[in-house]
Amino acid sequence: ISCIFGGRQYETRMGFNRATMAMRSPGSTIKPLIVYAPALESRIITAATVLKDEKKVFNGYSPNNFKDRYYGNVTVRDALVKSLNVPAVEIFERMGVERGKRFAQEAGIVFDRFDNNLSLALGGFTKGVSPLMLASAYQCLGNGGVKNEAYYINRITDSEGRTVYSRPQSDGKRVFSAETAYIIGDILKDAANKYGSPFAKLKKQNISAKTGTASYRDKGNSDIWVASYNREYTVVVWQGYDNTDPEHCLASSATGSKYPSVIAASIFDSIYADGRAVSAAQRPAGIKEITLDKDALYDGSSELATELTPDKSRISELFISGTEPTEYSSYYSVPKACEINAAVSGGTVTVSIVPRNSYTLYRIYRITDNEHLQIAALSGRAGETLSIEDDSAHGAVSYYAIPEHKELKNNDGSPLLGKASRLISVTVESTDYYPDTA
């Protein structure tokens, strides 16, 4: 511990030290420790997992987002940067309360015996956490997933300068993998640097941060927090009243992203007053940076970008090796052939196809005596059976379909075509057919 501050008027000897003794609701600062890092570690989510942010009820519990705003499809990264409540509870429910608690306990968070519900994901503790407890747990993320116990004294020397006590060296205890800690830190770096954040001016120091706000009835807020860190320091700031009541609570406008963040940023600014930069955490070998199809991603599908994917539709994300998607974008790619069938009945051929997607046009061709004639162009929803009737076919005929992307073009402006379907042949026998001999 480099510095500890027990209150703005901490003048009483052996008095109440809020940094070590106050147990307060952590609000959203608990999310990385109890929800996101455990779920990443358990391979339940990736940073690119898409969740539906909308009003939901989870086994009778209905969380609300800040100001009751909802964003539809969001990635895990979006949800953590924006501190959305519904996605956090959804992941927590999917993972299981006990698993999330187990990881948080390993990081140093202490729970009451009544802390067994989904509201823990949003800081709904029976008693809460102390600022020192929270700082110690966040140190685990800043230290590559390894937990070290907080301590005050390195060594004691006597009047002659001889060392009479030296703190035993410890390798710490691994709680999260280096990969999990790196991805959480990268996401929280986005949160620290978003528009208007006091940390944005400290980009050279590579700070990650998570804010938290606990509301008090409809009167305002009871607790506002920020937990911030880089490779060298962890800074946690809490503000609130010792005893919260309608006359002693913070205004609704007072949130973790305001006053606590200003204080923490000023502390970092003081630490690095000489302008010294702090390098980012080294990316572990087990992390892969993958470029995805952004359009498909926010439609709920993780697909790799292709050479046809335009820059505006590309997005990069970090994955723990083995969790990254392997399928390439179905939209920004050469369209694939469809299945085709033909059946003859009473001199009429019914040709049917099953589209692979809605953005491909399938041009149907008939071959008669080596002449290729387009007889139809069909498109529809994926999996839907489309058909046309051809009553102009006579004798031995064959059919095939060529897929054409309805929106994408080649560089020269020509249609983007895929490979033709299989060729299917039928024989049409008709007693009324008399070829034109003129």
Coordinates of C-alpha atoms in Angstrom, one line a residue:
I1 CA 0.0 0.0 0.0
S2 CA 1.6 3.3 -1.1
C3 CA -1.1 5.6 0.3
I4 CA -4.3 5.2 2.2
F5 CA -6.8 8.0 3.1
G6 CA -9.5 7.2 5.7
G7 CA -11.7 10.3 5.3
R8 CA -11.6 14.0 4.4
Q9 CA -11.4 14.9 8.1
Y10 CA -9.5 11.9 9.4
E11 CA -8.1 13.6 12.5
T12 CA -9.1 11.3 15.4
R13 CA -6.4 8.8 16.6
M14 CA -7.7 5.2 16.1
G15 CA -10.8 6.7 14.5
F16 CA -13.0 5.2 11.9
N17 CA -10.9 4.6 8.8
R18 CA -13.3 4.4 5.8
A19 CA -10.7 3.0 3.5
T20 CA -10.3 -0.1 5.6
M21 CA -13.5 -0.3 7.8
A22 CA -16.4 1.1 5.8
M23 CA -18.5 -1.6 4.1
R24 CA -20.4 -0.1 1.2
S25 CA -22.3 -1.3 -1.9
P26 CA -19.8 -1.5 -4.7
G27 CA -22.3 -0.8 -7.4
S28 CA -21.0 -1.7 -10.9
T29 CA -17.4 -1.8 -9.8
I30 CA -18.0 -5.4 -8.9
K31 CA -19.0 -6.5 -12.4
P32 CA -15.5 -7.3 -13.7
L33 CA -14.7 -9.3 -10.6
I34 CA -17.9 -11.3 -10.2
V35 CA -19.4 -11.4 -13.7
Y36 CA -17.1 -10.7 -16.7
A37 CA -13.7 -12.1 -15.6
P38 CA -15.2 -15.3 -14.2
A39 CA -17.3 -15.8 -17.3
L40 CA -14.3 -15.2 -19.6
E41 CA -12.2 -17.6 -17.5
S42 CA -15.0 -20.2 -17.7
R43 CA -15.3 -19.8 -21.5
I44 CA -19.0 -18.8 -21.1
I45 CA -18.5 -15.6 -23.1
T46 CA -15.9 -13.8 -25.3
A47 CA -15.5 -10.1 -25.6
A48 CA -17.5 -10.4 -28.9
T49 CA -20.5 -12.4 -27.4
V50 CA -23.7 -10.6 -28.4
L51 CA -26.4 -10.1 -25.9
K52 CA -29.9 -8.5 -26.2
D53 CA -30.0 -5.4 -24.0
E54 CA -33.7 -4.9 -23.3
K55 CA -36.1 -5.2 -20.3
K56 CA -36.0 -8.7 -19.0
V57 CA -37.1 -10.6 -15.9
F58 CA -34.7 -13.2 -14.5
N59 CA -36.4 -15.6 -12.1
G60 CA -38.5 -12.8 -10.7
Y61 CA -35.6 -10.2 -10.7
S62 CA -35.9 -7.3 -13.2
P63 CA -32.8 -5.1 -13.3
N64 CA -32.9 -1.6 -14.9
N65 CA -30.2 0.1 -16.9
F66 CA -29.1 3.6 -15.9
K67 CA -31.8 6.1 -16.8
D68 CA -33.8 3.1 -18.1
R69 CA -32.0 3.2 -21.5
Y70 CA -31.6 0.0 -23.6
Y71 CA -29.4 -0.6 -26.6
G72 CA -30.6 -3.7 -28.3
N73 CA -27.9 -6.1 -29.6
V74 CA -24.6 -5.3 -27.8
T75 CA -21.3 -7.1 -27.4
V76 CA -19.8 -8.0 -24.1
R77 CA -17.3 -5.2 -24.6
D78 CA -20.1 -2.7 -25.2
A79 CA -22.0 -3.9 -22.2
L80 CA -19.0 -3.5 -19.9
V81 CA -17.8 -0.1 -21.3
K82 CA -21.4 1.3 -21.0
S83 CA -21.9 -0.5 -17.7
L84 CA -25.2 -2.0 -18.8
N85 CA -27.1 -3.9 -16.1
V86 CA -29.3 -6.3 -18.0
P87 CA -26.5 -8.0 -19.9
A88 CA -24.4 -8.3 -16.7
V89 CA -27.3 -10.1 -14.9
E90 CA -27.9 -12.3 -17.9
I91 CA -24.3 -13.5 -18.0
F92 CA -24.3 -13.9 -14.2
E93 CA -27.4 -16.1 -14.4
R94 CA -26.0 -18.1 -17.2
M95 CA -22.7 -18.7 -15.4
G96 CA -24.3 -19.3 -11.9
V97 CA -24.1 -17.2 -8.8
E98 CA -21.8 -19.5 -6.9
R99 CA -19.2 -19.7 -9.7
G100 CA -19.0 -15.9 -9.9
K101 CA -18.7 -15.6 -6.1
R102 CA -16.0 -18.2 -6.0
F103 CA -13.7 -16.2 -8.4
A104 CA -14.5 -12.9 -6.6
Q105 CA -13.6 -14.5 -3.2
E106 CA -10.3 -15.7 -4.6
A107 CA -9.6 -12.1 -5.6
G108 CA -10.3 -11.0 -2.1
I109 CA -14.0 -10.0 -2.0
V110 CA -15.8 -11.1 1.2
F111 CA -19.5 -12.1 1.1
D112 CA -22.2 -12.3 3.7
R113 CA -24.0 -15.6 4.1
F114 CA -27.2 -14.0 2.7
D115 CA -25.3 -12.9 -0.5
N116 CA -26.8 -15.5 -2.8
N117 CA -28.9 -13.7 -5.5
L118 CA -28.5 -12.2 -8.9
S119 CA -28.4 -8.7 -7.6
L120 CA -24.8 -9.3 -6.6
A121 CA -23.9 -8.7 -10.2
L122 CA -24.9 -5.1 -9.7
G123 CA -23.4 -4.6 -6.2
G124 CA -26.5 -5.7 -4.2
F125 CA -24.5 -6.9 -1.2
T126 CA -25.9 -7.4 2.3
K127 CA -23.0 -5.5 3.8
G128 CA -20.7 -4.5 0.9
V129 CA -17.0 -4.1 0.4
S130 CA -14.3 -1.7 1.8
P131 CA -12.3 0.5 -0.5
L132 CA -9.1 -1.5 0.5
M133 CA -10.9 -4.8 -0.3
L134 CA -11.9 -3.6 -3.7
A135 CA -8.5 -2.1 -4.5
S136 CA -6.8 -5.4 -3.5
A137 CA -9.1 -7.3 -5.8
Y138 CA -8.5 -5.0 -8.7
Q139 CA -4.8 -5.3 -8.1
C140 CA -5.2 -8.9 -9.2
L141 CA -6.4 -7.8 -12.6
G142 CA -3.6 -5.3 -13.0
N143 CA -1.1 -7.9 -12.0
G144 CA -2.0 -10.3 -14.8
G145 CA -4.5 -12.3 -12.8
V146 CA -2.2 -13.0 -9.8
K147 CA -3.4 -11.9 -6.3
N148 CA -1.0 -10.5 -3.8
E149 CA -2.1 -9.7 -0.3
A150 CA -2.0 -6.0 0.6
Y151 CA 0.7 -5.0 3.1
Y152 CA 2.0 -1.8 4.6
I153 CA 5.6 -2.6 5.7
N154 CA 8.5 -3.8 3.5
R155 CA 11.1 -3.7 6.2
I156 CA 12.0 -2.3 9.6
T157 CA 15.5 -1.0 10.4
D158 CA 17.1 -0.1 13.8
S159 CA 18.9 3.1 14.7
E160 CA 22.1 1.6 13.1
G161 CA 20.3 1.0 9.8
R162 CA 20.3 -2.8 10.3
T163 CA 17.3 -4.6 8.9
V164 CA 15.4 -6.2 11.8
Y165 CA 12.4 -7.2 9.7
S166 CA 12.0 -7.9 6.0
R167 CA 8.7 -8.9 4.5
P168 CA 8.9 -12.5 3.2
Q169 CA 8.8 -12.7 -0.6
S170 CA 5.6 -14.2 -2.1
D171 CA 4.7 -15.3 -5.7
G172 CA 1.1 -14.5 -5.0
K173 CA -1.9 -16.7 -6.0
R174 CA -3.3 -17.0 -9.5
V175 CA -7.0 -16.2 -9.7
F176 CA -7.5 -15.5 -13.3
S177 CA -5.4 -16.5 -16.4
A178 CA -3.2 -13.8 -17.9
E179 CA -5.4 -13.9 -20.9
T180 CA -8.6 -13.1 -18.9
A181 CA -6.9 -10.3 -17.0
Y182 CA -5.5 -8.8 -20.3
I183 CA -8.9 -8.8 -22.1
I184 CA -10.7 -7.3 -19.0
G185 CA -8.0 -4.6 -18.8
D186 CA -8.3 -3.8 -22.5
I187 CA -12.1 -3.4 -22.2
L188 CA -11.7 -1.2 -19.1
K189 CA -9.1 0.9 -20.9
D190 CA -11.9 1.7 -23.4
A191 CA -14.1 2.7 -20.5
A192 CA -11.3 4.9 -19.0
N193 CA -10.7 6.7 -22.3
K194 CA -14.3 7.2 -23.5
Y195 CA -15.4 10.7 -24.3
G196 CA -15.5 13.0 -21.2
S197 CA -13.6 10.7 -18.9
P198 CA -11.1 12.4 -16.6
F199 CA -8.7 9.5 -17.4
A200 CA -8.7 10.3 -21.2
K201 CA -5.9 12.8 -20.7
L202 CA -3.7 10.1 -19.2
K203 CA -3.5 7.8 -22.2
K204 CA 0.3 7.5 -21.9
Q205 CA -0.2 5.8 -18.5
N206 CA -2.4 3.1 -19.9
I207 CA -5.1 3.2 -17.2
S208 CA -8.1 0.9 -17.0
A209 CA -11.1 2.0 -15.0
K210 CA -14.6 0.9 -13.9
T211 CA -17.0 3.2 -12.2
G212 CA -19.9 2.3 -9.9
T213 CA -23.0 4.0 -8.5
A214 CA -25.4 2.7 -5.9
S215 CA -28.8 4.5 -5.8
Y216 CA -30.7 5.4 -2.7
R217 CA -34.4 4.9 -3.1
D218 CA -35.7 7.7 -5.4
K219 CA -33.7 10.4 -3.4
G220 CA -30.3 10.2 -5.1
N221 CA -27.2 7.9 -4.7
S222 CA -25.7 6.4 -1.6
D223 CA -22.3 5.3 -2.9
I224 CA -20.2 6.4 -5.9
W225 CA -16.9 4.7 -6.8
V226 CA -14.1 4.3 -9.3
A227 CA -11.6 1.4 -9.4
S228 CA -8.7 2.3 -11.7
Y229 CA -5.4 0.7 -12.4
N230 CA -2.4 0.2 -14.6
R231 CA 0.7 -2.1 -14.4
E232 CA 2.1 -0.1 -11.5
Y233 CA -0.7 1.3 -9.3
T234 CA -4.3 0.6 -8.4
V235 CA -6.4 3.6 -7.2
V236 CA -9.9 3.2 -5.7
V237 CA -12.0 6.1 -4.6
W238 CA -15.3 6.0 -2.7
Q239 CA -17.6 8.9 -1.8
G240 CA -20.7 8.9 0.2
Y241 CA -22.2 9.5 3.7
D242 CA -21.5 7.2 6.6
N243 CA -25.2 7.0 7.4
T244 CA -27.4 7.4 4.3
D245 CA -30.8 8.8 4.8
P246 CA -33.1 11.2 2.8
E247 CA -31.2 14.2 4.1
H248 CA -27.8 12.6 3.8
C249 CA -27.4 11.2 0.3
L250 CA -25.6 12.2 -2.8
A251 CA -27.4 13.9 -5.7
S252 CA -28.6 11.8 -8.6
S253 CA -26.1 13.7 -10.8
A254 CA -23.2 12.5 -8.6
T255 CA -21.9 9.3 -10.1
G256 CA -18.7 7.3 -10.2
S257 CA -17.8 8.7 -13.5
K258 CA -17.7 12.2 -12.1
Y259 CA -16.2 13.1 -8.7
P260 CA -14.4 9.8 -7.8
S261 CA -12.9 9.6 -11.3
V262 CA -11.7 13.2 -11.1
I263 CA -10.0 12.4 -7.8
A264 CA -8.4 9.2 -9.1
A265 CA -7.3 10.8 -12.3
S266 CA -5.7 13.6 -10.3
I267 CA -3.8 11.1 -8.1
F268 CA -2.5 9.4 -11.3
D269 CA -1.6 12.8 -12.7
S270 CA 0.4 13.5 -9.5
I271 CA 2.2 10.1 -9.6
Y272 CA 3.2 10.8 -13.2
A273 CA 3.8 14.5 -12.9
D274 CA 7.1 14.1 -14.7
G275 CA 5.2 12.9 -17.8
R276 CA 6.6 9.3 -17.5
A277 CA 4.7 6.9 -19.7
V278 CA 3.7 3.4 -18.5
S279 CA 3.8 0.6 -21.0
A280 CA 0.7 -1.4 -21.5
A281 CA 0.5 -4.9 -20.1
Q282 CA 2.3 -7.3 -22.4
R283 CA -0.2 -9.3 -24.5
P284 CA -0.1 -13.0 -23.6
A285 CA 0.7 -15.5 -26.2
G286 CA -2.7 -17.1 -25.8
I287 CA -4.5 -14.0 -27.1
K288 CA -5.5 -13.6 -30.7
E289 CA -6.7 -10.3 -32.3
I290 CA -9.3 -11.2 -34.9
T291 CA -11.1 -9.0 -37.5
L292 CA -14.8 -9.6 -37.6
D293 CA -17.7 -8.8 -39.9
K294 CA -19.3 -6.0 -37.8
D295 CA -22.7 -6.2 -39.6
A296 CA -23.0 -9.9 -38.9
L297 CA -21.7 -9.4 -35.3
Y298 CA -24.4 -7.0 -34.3
D299 CA -26.9 -9.3 -36.0
G300 CA -25.9 -11.9 -33.5
S301 CA -23.3 -14.0 -35.5
S302 CA -19.6 -13.9 -35.0
E303 CA -18.0 -14.3 -38.5
L304 CA -14.6 -13.5 -39.8
A305 CA -14.2 -10.6 -42.2
T306 CA -13.2 -11.4 -45.7
E307 CA -11.2 -9.5 -48.4
L308 CA -14.6 -8.2 -49.6
T309 CA -15.6 -6.7 -46.3
P310 CA -15.3 -2.9 -46.5
D311 CA -13.5 -1.0 -43.8
K312 CA -16.7 0.4 -42.3
S313 CA -17.9 -3.1 -41.7
R314 CA -14.8 -4.4 -40.0
I315 CA -14.2 -4.6 -36.2
S316 CA -11.3 -6.1 -34.3
E317 CA -11.7 -8.0 -31.1
L318 CA -9.5 -10.0 -28.7
F319 CA -10.1 -13.7 -28.1
I320 CA -8.5 -16.3 -25.9
S321 CA -7.0 -18.8 -28.2
G322 CA -9.5 -21.5 -29.0
T323 CA -12.6 -19.3 -28.5
E324 CA -12.3 -17.3 -31.7
P325 CA -14.8 -17.8 -34.6
T326 CA -13.8 -19.9 -37.6
E327 CA -16.5 -19.2 -40.1
Y328 CA -16.0 -16.4 -42.7
S329 CA -18.6 -13.8 -43.4
S330 CA -21.5 -15.2 -45.4
Y331 CA -22.5 -11.7 -46.6
Y332 CA -19.2 -10.3 -47.7
S333 CA -18.2 -13.3 -49.7
V334 CA -18.7 -14.9 -53.1
P335 CA -22.3 -16.3 -53.0
K336 CA -22.6 -20.0 -52.7
A337 CA -24.5 -22.4 -54.9
C338 CA -28.0 -23.5 -53.9
E339 CA -29.5 -26.9 -54.1
I340 CA -31.7 -27.4 -57.2
N341 CA -34.3 -30.1 -58.2
A342 CA -36.6 -30.6 -61.1
A343 CA -39.7 -32.8 -61.5
V344 CA -41.9 -33.5 -64.6
S345 CA -45.6 -33.7 -64.5
G346 CA -48.0 -33.6 -67.5
G347 CA -45.5 -32.0 -69.8
T348 CA -44.5 -29.2 -67.3
V349 CA -41.2 -29.1 -65.4
T350 CA -41.2 -27.7 -61.9
V351 CA -37.8 -26.4 -61.0
S352 CA -37.2 -25.7 -57.2
I353 CA -34.3 -24.2 -55.3
V354 CA -33.6 -23.5 -51.6
P355 CA -31.8 -20.2 -51.1
R356 CA -28.9 -20.0 -48.7
N357 CA -29.7 -16.4 -47.7
S358 CA -31.9 -13.4 -48.6
Y359 CA -29.2 -11.3 -50.4
T360 CA -28.5 -13.7 -53.2
L361 CA -30.4 -13.8 -56.5
Y362 CA -30.4 -17.2 -58.2
R363 CA -30.6 -17.1 -62.0
I364 CA -32.2 -20.3 -63.3
Y365 CA -31.0 -21.5 -66.7
R366 CA -32.3 -24.2 -69.1
I367 CA -30.1 -26.0 -71.5
T368 CA -31.6 -27.4 -74.7
D369 CA -29.4 -28.5 -77.6
N370 CA -26.4 -26.7 -76.0
E371 CA -28.4 -23.5 -75.8
H372 CA -28.3 -21.8 -72.3
L373 CA -31.5 -19.7 -71.7
Q374 CA -32.3 -17.9 -68.5
I375 CA -35.9 -18.7 -67.6
A376 CA -36.2 -17.1 -64.1
A377 CA -34.4 -15.2 -61.3
L378 CA -35.5 -16.1 -57.8
S379 CA -34.6 -14.9 -54.3
G380 CA -36.1 -15.5 -50.8
R381 CA -35.3 -16.3 -47.2
A382 CA -32.7 -18.8 -46.2
G383 CA -34.3 -22.3 -46.1
E384 CA -37.4 -21.3 -48.0
T385 CA -38.3 -23.5 -51.0
L386 CA -38.8 -21.4 -54.2
S387 CA -40.1 -22.9 -57.5
I388 CA -41.1 -22.0 -61.0
E389 CA -43.0 -24.0 -63.7
D390 CA -41.4 -24.4 -67.1
D391 CA -44.0 -25.5 -69.7
S392 CA -41.7 -24.7 -72.7
A393 CA -39.4 -27.6 -72.2
H394 CA -39.4 -30.5 -74.6
G395 CA -37.3 -33.6 -74.9
A396 CA -34.0 -33.9 -73.0
V397 CA -33.4 -30.7 -71.0
S398 CA -31.1 -29.7 -68.1
Y399 CA -31.3 -26.9 -65.5
Y400 CA -28.8 -25.1 -63.2
A401 CA -28.7 -22.0 -61.1
I402 CA -26.0 -19.3 -60.8
P403 CA -25.9 -17.3 -57.6
E404 CA -25.5 -13.5 -57.9
H405 CA -25.0 -11.1 -54.9
K406 CA -27.8 -8.6 -55.0
E407 CA -25.7 -5.8 -53.5
L408 CA -22.0 -6.4 -53.9
K409 CA -20.2 -5.9 -57.2
N410 CA -16.7 -6.7 -58.6
N411 CA -14.2 -3.9 -58.8
D412 CA -15.1 -3.4 -62.5
G413 CA -18.8 -3.0 -61.6
S414 CA -19.8 -6.4 -62.9
P415 CA -22.1 -8.7 -60.9
L416 CA -20.4 -10.8 -58.1
L417 CA -21.3 -14.3 -59.2
G418 CA -20.7 -17.6 -57.4
K419 CA -20.2 -21.1 -58.8
A420 CA -23.2 -22.7 -60.6
S421 CA -25.3 -25.3 -58.9
R422 CA -25.2 -28.9 -59.9
L423 CA -26.7 -29.7 -63.3
I424 CA -30.0 -31.6 -63.1
S425 CA -31.5 -33.3 -66.3
V426 CA -35.0 -34.4 -67.1
T427 CA -36.8 -35.7 -70.2
V428 CA -40.2 -34.1 -71.2
E429 CA -42.4 -36.3 -73.3
S430 CA -45.3 -34.5 -75.0
T431 CA -47.7 -35.7 -77.6
D432 CA -48.7 -32.2 -78.5
Y433 CA -45.3 -30.9 -79.4
Y434 CA -44.7 -30.3 -83.0
P435 CA -41.4 -28.5 -83.8
D436 CA -41.6 -25.5 -86.0
T437 CA -40.3 -26.7 -89.4
A438 CA -40.8 -23.4 -91.3

